[in-house]
Coordinates of C-alpha atoms and ligand atoms in Angstrom, one line a residue:
Chain P
M70 CA 81.9 19.4 -75.0
K71 CA 82.6 17.0 -72.2
Q72 CA 80.5 18.5 -69.4
E73 CA 81.7 19.0 -65.9
Y74 CA 78.9 18.7 -63.3
N75 CA 79.1 20.9 -60.2
F76 CA 76.7 18.6 -58.3
S77 CA 78.3 15.6 -56.6
R78 CA 76.6 12.3 -56.0
R79 CA 76.7 13.1 -52.3
F80 CA 74.7 16.3 -52.9
F81 CA 72.1 14.2 -54.6
L82 CA 71.9 11.6 -51.8
K83 CA 71.7 14.4 -49.2
T84 CA 69.0 16.3 -51.0
S85 CA 67.2 13.1 -51.8
S86 CA 66.8 12.2 -48.1
A87 CA 65.9 15.8 -47.2
L88 CA 63.2 16.0 -49.9
G89 CA 62.0 12.5 -49.0
A90 CA 61.3 13.7 -45.5
L91 CA 58.7 16.2 -46.9
A92 CA 55.4 14.4 -47.0
F93 CA 53.5 16.7 -49.3
I94 CA 55.7 17.8 -52.1
P95 CA 53.8 19.7 -54.7
K96 CA 53.7 18.1 -58.2
G97 CA 55.8 20.8 -59.8
V98 CA 58.6 20.4 -57.2
K99 CA 58.6 16.7 -57.7
A100 CA 58.9 17.0 -61.4
F101 CA 61.7 19.5 -61.0
Y102 CA 63.4 17.2 -58.5
E103 CA 63.2 14.3 -61.1
E104 CA 64.7 16.6 -63.7
V105 CA 67.6 17.5 -61.4
K106 CA 68.1 13.9 -60.4
N107 CA 68.3 12.8 -64.0
F108 CA 70.7 15.6 -64.7
I109 CA 73.0 14.7 -61.8
V110 CA 73.0 11.0 -62.4
P111 CA 73.0 10.6 -66.1
K112 CA 73.7 7.4 -67.9
K113 CA 77.3 7.7 -68.8
E114 CA 78.8 5.1 -71.1
Q115 CA 82.4 4.4 -72.1
L116 CA 82.6 2.5 -75.3
P117 CA 85.6 0.4 -76.4
L118 CA 86.2 1.4 -80.0
T119 CA 88.5 0.0 -82.7
I120 CA 88.9 2.6 -85.4
S121 CA 91.1 2.6 -88.5
I122 CA 92.6 6.0 -89.2
N123 CA 95.1 6.5 -92.1
K124 CA 95.3 2.7 -92.4
K125 CA 96.4 2.3 -88.7
S126 CA 94.2 0.6 -86.2
Y127 CA 93.5 2.3 -82.8
A128 CA 91.8 0.6 -79.9
I129 CA 90.5 3.2 -77.5
K130 CA 87.8 3.8 -74.9
A131 CA 85.7 6.8 -75.4
D132 CA 82.6 8.4 -73.8
T133 CA 79.6 8.0 -76.1
R134 CA 79.5 11.8 -76.5
T135 CA 82.9 12.0 -78.2
T136 CA 82.8 13.2 -81.8
L137 CA 85.3 11.9 -84.3
L138 CA 86.9 15.3 -84.3
D139 CA 87.5 15.3 -80.5
L140 CA 88.7 11.7 -80.6
L141 CA 91.3 12.7 -83.3
R142 CA 92.4 15.9 -81.6
E143 CA 92.1 15.1 -77.9
D144 CA 92.7 11.4 -77.7
L145 CA 94.9 10.5 -80.7
N146 CA 96.9 13.7 -81.1
L147 CA 95.9 13.9 -84.7
T148 CA 95.4 17.7 -84.7
G149 CA 95.3 18.3 -88.4
A150 CA 91.5 18.4 -88.6
K151 CA 90.5 21.7 -87.0
K152 CA 87.6 22.7 -84.8
G153 CA 86.1 25.8 -86.3
C154 CA 82.5 26.2 -85.5
D155 CA 81.8 22.6 -84.1
H156 CA 78.3 22.8 -85.7
G157 CA 78.9 21.7 -89.3
Q158 CA 78.9 25.2 -90.6
C159 CA 82.5 25.8 -91.6
G160 CA 84.1 22.6 -93.0
A161 CA 87.4 23.0 -91.0
C162 CA 86.9 19.5 -89.6
T163 CA 86.5 17.8 -93.0
V164 CA 87.9 14.2 -93.2
H165 CA 87.2 11.3 -95.4
I166 CA 85.2 8.2 -94.3
D167 CA 85.4 5.3 -96.7
G168 CA 86.7 7.8 -99.3
E169 CA 83.9 10.3 -99.0
R170 CA 84.3 13.8 -97.4
V171 CA 82.3 14.3 -94.2
L172 CA 82.3 16.5 -91.2
S173 CA 84.1 15.0 -88.2
C174 CA 82.4 17.4 -85.7
L175 CA 79.0 16.0 -86.5
T176 CA 80.1 12.4 -86.6
L177 CA 80.0 10.4 -83.3
A178 CA 83.1 8.4 -82.8
A179 CA 80.9 5.5 -81.8
T180 CA 79.5 5.3 -85.4
V181 CA 83.0 4.9 -87.0
P182 CA 84.2 1.4 -86.2
G183 CA 84.3 -0.7 -89.3
K184 CA 85.0 2.3 -91.6
E185 CA 88.3 3.8 -92.8
V186 CA 89.0 7.3 -91.8
T187 CA 91.5 9.5 -93.7
T188 CA 92.7 12.7 -92.2
I189 CA 95.1 15.4 -93.6
E190 CA 97.9 13.5 -91.8
G191 CA 97.3 10.5 -94.1
L192 CA 97.5 12.3 -97.4
A193 CA 101.2 12.6 -98.0
N194 CA 103.2 9.7 -99.2
G195 CA 106.1 9.7 -96.7
D196 CA 108.0 13.0 -97.4
Q197 CA 106.2 13.5 -100.7
L198 CA 103.3 15.8 -100.4
H199 CA 99.9 14.9 -102.0
P200 CA 99.5 16.9 -105.3
M201 CA 96.8 18.9 -103.7
Q202 CA 99.0 19.9 -100.7
Q203 CA 101.7 20.9 -103.2
A204 CA 99.2 22.9 -105.3
F205 CA 98.0 24.8 -102.3
I206 CA 101.6 25.9 -101.6
E207 CA 102.2 26.9 -105.2
C208 CA 98.9 28.7 -105.7
D209 CA 98.7 30.5 -102.3
G210 CA 95.7 28.5 -101.3
F211 CA 95.8 29.8 -97.8
Q212 CA 96.9 32.6 -95.6
C213 CA 96.5 31.9 -91.8
G214 CA 96.2 28.2 -92.6
Y215 CA 93.5 27.3 -90.1
C216 CA 90.9 26.1 -92.6
T217 CA 93.5 24.5 -94.9
P218 CA 93.4 20.9 -93.7
G219 CA 89.6 20.9 -94.2
Q220 CA 89.9 22.8 -97.5
I221 CA 92.5 20.2 -98.8
M222 CA 90.5 17.2 -97.7
S223 CA 87.4 18.7 -99.4
A224 CA 89.4 19.7 -102.5
V225 CA 90.8 16.1 -102.9
A226 CA 87.2 14.8 -102.8
C227 CA 86.0 17.6 -105.2
V228 CA 88.5 16.4 -107.8
K229 CA 87.7 12.8 -107.3
E230 CA 84.0 13.5 -107.6
G231 CA 84.7 15.3 -110.9
H232 CA 83.1 18.6 -109.8
T233 CA 85.8 20.7 -111.6
K234 CA 84.3 21.4 -114.9
S235 CA 84.1 25.2 -114.4
V236 CA 85.1 27.8 -111.8
A237 CA 81.4 28.1 -110.9
E238 CA 81.2 24.3 -110.3
I239 CA 84.3 24.3 -108.2
K240 CA 83.0 27.1 -106.1
E241 CA 79.6 25.5 -105.6
F242 CA 81.2 22.1 -104.6
M243 CA 83.7 23.8 -102.2
S244 CA 81.0 26.0 -100.6
G245 CA 81.0 23.9 -97.5
N246 CA 84.5 25.1 -96.6
L247 CA 84.8 28.7 -95.4
C248 CA 88.0 30.7 -95.4
R249 CA 88.0 33.8 -93.2
C250 CA 91.2 35.1 -94.9
G251 CA 89.5 34.9 -98.3
A252 CA 92.1 32.7 -100.0
Y253 CA 89.3 31.4 -102.3
N254 CA 91.0 32.3 -105.6
G255 CA 94.1 30.4 -104.7
I256 CA 92.0 27.5 -103.6
V257 CA 90.1 27.4 -106.9
E258 CA 93.4 27.6 -108.8
S259 CA 94.9 24.7 -106.7
I260 CA 91.9 22.5 -107.6
Q261 CA 92.1 23.4 -111.3
K262 CA 95.8 22.6 -111.3
V263 CA 95.3 19.2 -109.8
A264 CA 92.3 18.4 -111.9
A265 CA 94.3 19.1 -115.0
Q266 CA 97.1 16.7 -114.0
Chain Y
M16 CA 75.9 17.4 -74.1
R17 CA 73.9 15.2 -71.9
P18 CA 75.4 11.7 -71.4
F19 CA 73.7 8.9 -73.3
L20 CA 73.8 5.2 -74.0
F21 CA 74.6 4.1 -77.5
S22 CA 73.7 1.0 -79.5
K23 CA 73.4 -0.1 -83.1
S24 CA 70.5 -2.1 -84.6
S25 CA 70.8 -4.2 -87.6
A26 CA 67.1 -5.3 -87.7
I27 CA 64.1 -3.0 -87.9
N28 CA 62.2 -4.8 -85.2
Q29 CA 65.1 -4.5 -82.9
A30 CA 65.5 -0.8 -83.5
L31 CA 61.7 -0.3 -82.9
A32 CA 61.8 -2.4 -79.7
K33 CA 64.5 -0.1 -78.3
K34 CA 62.6 3.1 -79.0
N35 CA 60.7 5.0 -76.4
N36 CA 60.4 8.7 -75.6
T37 CA 63.8 9.1 -74.0
T38 CA 65.5 7.2 -76.9
Q39 CA 66.2 8.7 -80.3
Y40 CA 67.3 7.2 -83.6
I41 CA 70.4 8.5 -85.2
A42 CA 71.0 8.4 -88.9
G43 CA 73.5 10.8 -90.5
G44 CA 73.6 12.8 -87.2
T45 CA 73.9 16.1 -89.0
N46 CA 70.9 17.6 -87.2
L47 CA 70.7 15.5 -84.1
V48 CA 74.3 15.8 -83.0
D49 CA 74.1 19.6 -83.4
L50 CA 70.9 19.8 -81.4
M51 CA 72.5 17.6 -78.7
K52 CA 75.5 19.8 -78.4
K53 CA 73.2 22.7 -77.8
N54 CA 71.2 20.7 -75.2
I55 CA 68.0 21.1 -77.4
A56 CA 67.8 17.4 -77.9
E57 CA 68.7 15.5 -74.7
P58 CA 68.1 11.8 -75.4
E59 CA 69.1 9.2 -72.7
S60 CA 70.0 6.8 -75.4
L61 CA 70.7 6.7 -79.1
V62 CA 70.0 3.8 -81.5
D63 CA 72.1 4.0 -84.6
I64 CA 69.9 3.0 -87.6
T65 CA 72.4 3.4 -90.3
S66 CA 72.6 -0.4 -90.9
T67 CA 68.9 -0.9 -90.0
L68 CA 67.2 0.7 -92.9
S69 CA 67.6 0.3 -96.6
A70 CA 70.1 2.6 -98.4
K71 CA 68.7 1.4 -101.8
I72 CA 66.7 3.1 -104.5
E73 CA 64.5 0.5 -106.1
P74 CA 61.9 0.5 -108.9
T75 CA 58.3 -0.3 -107.9
A76 CA 55.3 -1.0 -110.1
K77 CA 54.3 2.7 -110.1
G78 CA 57.7 4.4 -109.7
L79 CA 60.5 4.4 -107.2
Q80 CA 61.1 3.5 -103.6
I81 CA 63.8 5.4 -101.8
G82 CA 65.1 3.7 -98.6
A83 CA 65.3 6.0 -95.6
M84 CA 69.0 5.5 -95.3
V85 CA 69.8 6.6 -98.8
R86 CA 72.2 9.5 -98.3
N87 CA 71.3 12.9 -99.9
T88 CA 74.3 12.7 -102.3
A89 CA 73.4 9.2 -103.5
L90 CA 69.8 10.3 -104.1
A91 CA 70.8 13.4 -106.0
N92 CA 73.2 11.5 -108.2
D93 CA 71.1 8.4 -108.9
A94 CA 70.7 7.9 -112.6
T95 CA 67.0 7.0 -112.4
V96 CA 66.2 9.9 -110.1
M97 CA 68.0 12.2 -112.4
A98 CA 66.1 10.9 -115.4
K99 CA 62.6 10.5 -113.9
F100 CA 62.5 12.9 -111.0
P101 CA 65.2 15.5 -111.7
L102 CA 63.3 18.0 -109.4
V103 CA 64.5 15.9 -106.5
S104 CA 68.1 16.1 -107.6
K105 CA 67.9 19.8 -108.1
A106 CA 66.4 20.5 -104.7
I107 CA 69.0 18.4 -102.9
L108 CA 71.9 20.0 -104.7
A109 CA 70.6 23.4 -103.7
G110 CA 70.9 22.5 -100.0
A111 CA 73.6 22.2 -97.4
S112 CA 77.2 21.3 -98.5
P113 CA 78.8 18.2 -100.2
Q114 CA 80.0 17.0 -96.8
I115 CA 76.6 17.3 -95.2
R116 CA 74.8 15.7 -98.2
N117 CA 77.2 12.8 -98.0
M118 CA 76.2 12.2 -94.4
A119 CA 72.5 13.2 -94.4
S120 CA 69.9 10.5 -94.9
T121 CA 66.5 10.8 -96.7
G122 CA 64.6 10.0 -93.5
G123 CA 66.6 12.5 -91.4
N124 CA 66.1 15.2 -94.0
L125 CA 62.4 15.0 -93.6
L126 CA 62.7 15.1 -89.8
Q127 CA 65.2 17.9 -89.5
R128 CA 64.1 20.6 -87.1
T129 CA 63.6 24.3 -87.8
R130 CA 66.4 26.8 -88.0
C131 CA 64.5 29.5 -86.2
P132 CA 67.2 31.4 -84.2
Y133 CA 65.3 31.3 -81.0
F134 CA 64.7 27.5 -81.2
Y135 CA 68.5 27.3 -81.2
D136 CA 69.0 29.7 -78.3
V137 CA 68.1 27.9 -75.1
T138 CA 68.1 31.1 -73.1
T139 CA 65.0 32.4 -74.9
P140 CA 61.4 31.3 -74.7
C141 CA 60.3 29.1 -77.6
N142 CA 57.1 27.1 -77.7
K143 CA 58.5 24.5 -80.1
R144 CA 61.5 23.8 -77.8
K145 CA 59.6 24.2 -74.6
P146 CA 55.8 24.1 -74.9
D147 CA 54.0 27.1 -73.4
S148 CA 57.1 29.1 -72.8
G149 CA 56.1 31.7 -75.5
C150 CA 57.3 32.5 -79.0
S151 CA 60.2 34.9 -79.1
A152 CA 60.2 35.2 -82.9
I153 CA 56.7 36.5 -83.5
H154 CA 57.6 40.0 -82.3
G155 CA 61.4 39.4 -82.5
E156 CA 64.0 38.8 -85.2
N157 CA 61.8 37.1 -87.7
R158 CA 63.2 37.8 -91.2
M159 CA 63.8 34.0 -91.8
N160 CA 60.3 33.0 -90.5
A161 CA 57.0 32.2 -92.0
I162 CA 54.6 34.3 -94.1
V163 CA 51.8 31.8 -94.3
G164 CA 50.1 29.1 -92.2
Y165 CA 51.6 30.2 -88.9
S166 CA 49.9 30.6 -85.5
E167 CA 50.3 32.8 -82.5
Q168 CA 52.3 30.0 -80.9
C169 CA 54.9 29.5 -83.6
V170 CA 56.1 31.2 -86.8
A171 CA 58.9 28.8 -87.7
V172 CA 59.6 27.4 -91.2
H173 CA 60.6 23.9 -92.2
P174 CA 64.2 24.2 -93.5
S175 CA 64.4 21.3 -96.0
D176 CA 64.9 21.7 -99.7
L177 CA 64.4 18.0 -100.6
C178 CA 61.0 18.1 -98.9
V179 CA 59.8 21.0 -101.2
A180 CA 60.4 18.8 -104.2
L181 CA 58.8 15.8 -102.6
A182 CA 55.7 17.9 -101.7
A183 CA 55.5 19.1 -105.3
L184 CA 55.7 15.5 -106.6
D185 CA 53.1 14.2 -104.2
A186 CA 55.5 11.6 -102.7
T187 CA 54.4 9.1 -100.0
V188 CA 56.1 8.5 -96.7
K189 CA 56.2 4.8 -95.6
T190 CA 56.4 4.4 -91.9
Q191 CA 56.6 1.4 -89.5
D192 CA 55.6 1.6 -85.8
K193 CA 56.5 -0.5 -82.8
S194 CA 53.6 -2.9 -83.4
G195 CA 55.1 -3.6 -86.8
K196 CA 52.2 -1.7 -88.5
T197 CA 53.2 0.1 -91.7
Q198 CA 51.5 3.2 -92.9
S199 CA 51.7 5.2 -96.1
I200 CA 51.3 8.9 -95.4
A201 CA 50.7 11.3 -98.3
F202 CA 53.5 14.0 -98.3
K203 CA 51.1 16.9 -98.0
G204 CA 49.8 15.4 -94.8
F205 CA 53.2 14.4 -93.3
H206 CA 54.4 17.8 -92.0
R207 CA 52.1 19.8 -89.8
L208 CA 51.2 23.5 -89.3
P209 CA 52.1 24.8 -85.8
G210 CA 48.5 25.5 -84.6
T211 CA 48.5 25.1 -80.8
T212 CA 51.1 22.2 -80.8
P213 CA 54.2 23.7 -82.4
E214 CA 56.4 21.1 -80.6
K215 CA 55.1 18.6 -83.2
D216 CA 56.7 19.1 -86.6
N217 CA 55.0 16.2 -88.3
N218 CA 52.6 13.3 -88.2
L219 CA 55.1 10.4 -87.8
P220 CA 53.4 8.1 -85.4
A221 CA 55.0 8.0 -81.9
N222 CA 58.3 6.0 -81.9
A223 CA 57.8 4.9 -85.5
L224 CA 60.5 4.8 -88.1
I225 CA 60.5 6.3 -91.6
H226 CA 61.0 3.2 -93.7
S227 CA 61.1 4.7 -97.2
I228 CA 59.7 7.3 -99.6
E229 CA 57.7 6.4 -102.6
L230 CA 57.5 8.4 -105.8
T231 CA 55.0 7.8 -108.6
E232 CA 56.0 8.2 -112.2
N233 CA 54.7 11.5 -113.7
S234 CA 55.0 13.7 -116.7
F235 CA 57.0 16.5 -115.0
A236 CA 60.5 15.2 -115.7
K237 CA 61.1 17.3 -118.8
N238 CA 60.0 20.7 -117.5
C239 CA 60.9 21.3 -113.9
A240 CA 63.0 23.8 -111.9
Y241 CA 64.1 24.5 -108.3
V242 CA 64.9 28.2 -107.5
K243 CA 66.3 29.0 -104.1
V244 CA 66.9 32.6 -102.8
R245 CA 69.2 32.9 -99.9
D246 CA 71.6 35.3 -98.1
R247 CA 74.6 33.9 -100.0
D248 CA 75.0 32.1 -103.3
S249 CA 75.5 28.7 -101.7
Y250 CA 75.4 26.8 -98.4
A251 CA 72.6 28.7 -96.7
F252 CA 69.0 28.0 -95.9
A253 CA 66.3 29.4 -98.1
L254 CA 64.7 32.7 -97.6
V255 CA 62.2 31.5 -100.1
S256 CA 62.5 28.6 -102.5
V257 CA 60.2 27.3 -105.3
A258 CA 59.9 23.9 -106.9
A259 CA 58.0 24.2 -110.1
A260 CA 57.0 21.5 -112.6
L261 CA 55.0 21.6 -115.7
N262 CA 53.4 18.9 -117.8
L263 CA 53.3 20.5 -121.2
K264 CA 51.5 19.7 -124.5
G265 CA 53.1 22.0 -127.0
N266 CA 53.0 25.3 -125.1
Q267 CA 49.7 24.4 -123.3
I268 CA 50.0 23.5 -119.6
V269 CA 48.2 20.2 -118.9
E270 CA 49.2 20.3 -115.2
A271 CA 51.3 22.4 -113.0
R272 CA 53.0 21.9 -109.6
L273 CA 54.2 24.7 -107.4
A274 CA 55.7 24.3 -103.9
S275 CA 57.8 26.5 -101.6
G276 CA 60.2 26.3 -98.8
G277 CA 61.1 29.1 -96.4
V278 CA 57.5 30.3 -96.2
A279 CA 55.7 28.0 -93.8
H280 CA 56.0 25.4 -91.0
K281 CA 55.7 22.7 -93.7
P282 CA 56.6 22.6 -97.4
W283 CA 53.9 24.7 -98.9
R284 CA 51.9 23.9 -102.0
W285 CA 50.3 26.8 -104.0
F286 CA 47.2 24.8 -105.1
E287 CA 45.2 27.8 -106.3
A288 CA 48.1 29.0 -108.6
E289 CA 48.5 25.4 -109.9
Q290 CA 44.8 25.3 -110.7
F291 CA 45.0 28.6 -112.5
L292 CA 47.8 27.4 -114.7
K293 CA 45.9 24.3 -115.8
G294 CA 45.0 24.6 -119.5
K295 CA 46.7 27.9 -119.9
T296 CA 49.4 28.9 -122.3
A297 CA 52.9 28.7 -120.8
N298 CA 53.9 32.3 -121.1
A299 CA 55.2 35.2 -118.9
A300 CA 51.8 36.8 -118.5
N301 CA 50.2 33.6 -117.1
F302 CA 53.3 32.9 -114.9
E303 CA 53.0 36.4 -113.4
A304 CA 49.2 35.9 -112.9
A305 CA 49.9 32.6 -111.1
A306 CA 52.6 34.2 -108.9
N307 CA 50.1 37.0 -108.0
I308 CA 47.5 34.4 -107.0
A309 CA 50.1 32.7 -104.7
I310 CA 51.1 35.9 -102.9
K311 CA 47.5 37.1 -102.5
G312 CA 46.7 37.3 -98.8
L313 CA 50.1 36.4 -97.4
K314 CA 50.7 37.8 -93.9
P315 CA 54.4 38.6 -93.4
L316 CA 55.7 39.3 -90.0
S317 CA 57.5 42.5 -88.8
H318 CA 60.8 41.8 -90.5
N319 CA 60.0 39.6 -93.5
G320 CA 57.8 41.6 -95.7
F321 CA 60.5 41.4 -98.3
K322 CA 59.7 37.7 -98.7
V323 CA 56.4 38.4 -100.5
L324 CA 57.9 40.1 -103.6
M325 CA 60.9 37.8 -103.4
L326 CA 58.5 34.8 -103.6
K327 CA 56.6 36.4 -106.6
G328 CA 59.9 36.7 -108.4
A329 CA 61.0 33.2 -107.5
I330 CA 57.8 31.7 -108.8
E331 CA 58.0 33.5 -112.1
T332 CA 61.7 32.6 -112.5
A333 CA 61.1 29.0 -111.6
L334 CA 58.2 28.7 -114.1
Q335 CA 60.3 30.4 -116.8
Q336 CA 63.2 28.0 -116.0
C337 CA 60.8 25.0 -116.5
L338 CA 60.7 26.0 -120.2
N339 CA 64.5 26.0 -120.6
P340 CA 65.6 23.4 -118.0
Ligands
FAD153 C1 75.4 23.8 -91.7 C2 74.2 23.1 -92.2 C3 73.5 23.5 -93.3 C4 72.4 22.9 -93.8 N1 71.8 23.4 -95.0 C5 70.7 22.7 -95.4 C6 70.0 23.2 -96.6 O1 70.4 24.3 -97.1 N2 68.9 22.6 -97.0 C7 68.5 21.4 -96.4 O2 67.5 20.9 -96.8 N3 69.1 21.0 -95.3 C8 70.2 21.6 -94.8 N4 70.8 21.1 -93.7 C9 70.1 20.0 -92.9 C10 70.5 18.6 -93.4 O3 69.9 18.4 -94.6 C11 69.8 17.7 -92.3 O4 70.5 17.9 -91.1 C12 69.9 16.3 -92.7 O5 69.1 16.0 -93.8 C13 69.4 15.4 -91.6 O6 69.6 14.0 -91.9 P1 70.4 13.1 -90.9 O7 70.4 11.7 -91.5 O8 71.8 13.7 -90.7 O9 69.5 13.2 -89.7 P2 69.9 12.9 -88.1 O10 70.5 14.1 -87.6 O11 70.5 11.6 -87.9 O12 68.4 12.8 -87.6 C14 67.5 13.9 -87.6 C15 66.2 13.5 -86.8 O13 65.5 12.5 -87.6 C16 65.4 11.3 -86.8 N5 65.5 10.2 -87.8 C17 66.5 10.1 -88.7 N6 66.2 9.1 -89.6 C18 65.0 8.5 -89.2 C19 64.2 7.5 -89.6 N7 64.5 6.8 -90.7 N8 63.0 7.2 -89.0 C20 62.7 7.9 -87.9 N9 63.5 8.9 -87.4 C21 64.6 9.2 -88.0 C22 66.4 11.3 -85.7 O14 66.0 10.6 -84.6 C23 66.5 12.8 -85.5 O15 65.5 13.2 -84.6 C24 71.9 21.7 -93.2 C25 72.6 21.2 -92.1 C26 73.7 21.9 -91.6 C27 74.4 21.3 -90.4
SF4_154 S1 58.8 30.6 -84.2 FE1 58.5 28.6 -83.3 S2 60.6 27.9 -83.2 FE2 60.7 30.1 -83.3 S3 60.7 31.0 -81.3 FE3 58.6 30.9 -81.9 S4 57.9 28.9 -81.2 FE4 60.1 28.8 -81.2

């Protein structure tokens, strides 16, 4: 999502003096020129951010456009949260902020300082898997595994929220996490197993 | 995404002072960040209002005040809302996903933009996205679009579920503008029909903030229902939805409320059908008659004729569900 511009500053300065030389620029051209100028010289901003992830504090500078998902994956090498659709439609990027499940692809990193982020990397206790991770293995809760970190983060929240009273309720409250392999039955079973513990 | 400056405001006056037509407020970000990624929204700066506005639900003399920053999950799960305005909970829980509802704010939900596929595709003409460029949907792929209240310029629908319930319950939107002036806008006058200015979704004054939503106590809590018909069982926008509420005395209808999503550019009230139900017996025959009044004269587009009968069924189902909520 970081955009590369093909226009250089020099191009802008050159065209700016060239266009300035034309005395009678029609209004439309002027407006177009303004648009191009704004596009070439946008207001970029790097923000210093201190963000707590899996109880560890990170100090980092990031472009305002950086989403939490890109910050995790591209800058901090925490690649557990996955980029599926990048538009909030698949749930592969699900993480917890202050204990609640959210979509990291629609969360700007700039909005996260002061909050606690938990990713799939922060679930296990040392070498001991989180009960939900263990259940996914035992119940075949995945096939290719791409959506799995998001599914597990969502499943942990689903149990914590208490939305496990029936298969229908589990399905409804897990509907924000899509699985192209169709491992849904195993996922529901994993959640039932952990909820019963 | 276009580069932008970012700041946070903790006071309302400060947030309002920063706002102009190249600046946008950001709340949950679930709609705005998406639109920015697609270069549909291109603000030069963002003002984070998550700690500016109230995230509280508070009792008032006449009912409840819901702060604009109350997240959708918190609103749906609030004990008072569930007891006194269960229609609001039902509508919210029929929308989006748990993750999105955790992020989405009440104010942002009202201001979310249409899901018309051409609005999202910047390579196609769209009057809402780019005034006077044309409407690709009116003779295009329009199965998700409007069946009532549209214009030659735009046939989009408002995608919110929460707003359908708020329309049915005659909520009020409290706004505050740059001069500090507050305004209370009746919900039915908040969202607009497209007419010749489809780029305008609502009547929020320029640069103003939504401060809160007010609900007045009513006699609809016992018998209400939200029915949403969509392409899959969950996590999809409505093809049609119906919020129904009945104030019953025995099996006589004292007052009825009927509103729909997925049919128009704004949450749509079926006033004539409501009027018909007033004083009638709550039974299948009257429910069907009311549904027939609602669908009379609807003008579906080339690909959404199916919505008319779907709507009729959804109205009847919702009214039936009011009797066994
Ligand atoms: C995949 C997906 C599925 C969805 N499904 C549904 C669904 O089925 N039903 C449904 O109803 N919704 C659905 N939604 C939409 C979701 O409900 C909205 O995106 C959400 O409510 C917007 O709230 P927000 O706080 O995130 O808004 P933001 O994205 O932060 O803001 C949206 C707009 O409102 C403005 N704004 C926000 N708050 C204020 C305020 N207080 N005053 C003035 N301006 C303000 C912002 O400037 C921006 O222009 C879905 C969204 C996604 C991504
Ligand atoms: S219906 Fe409205 S939003 Fe859709 S293409 Fe036409 S003008 Fe754009």
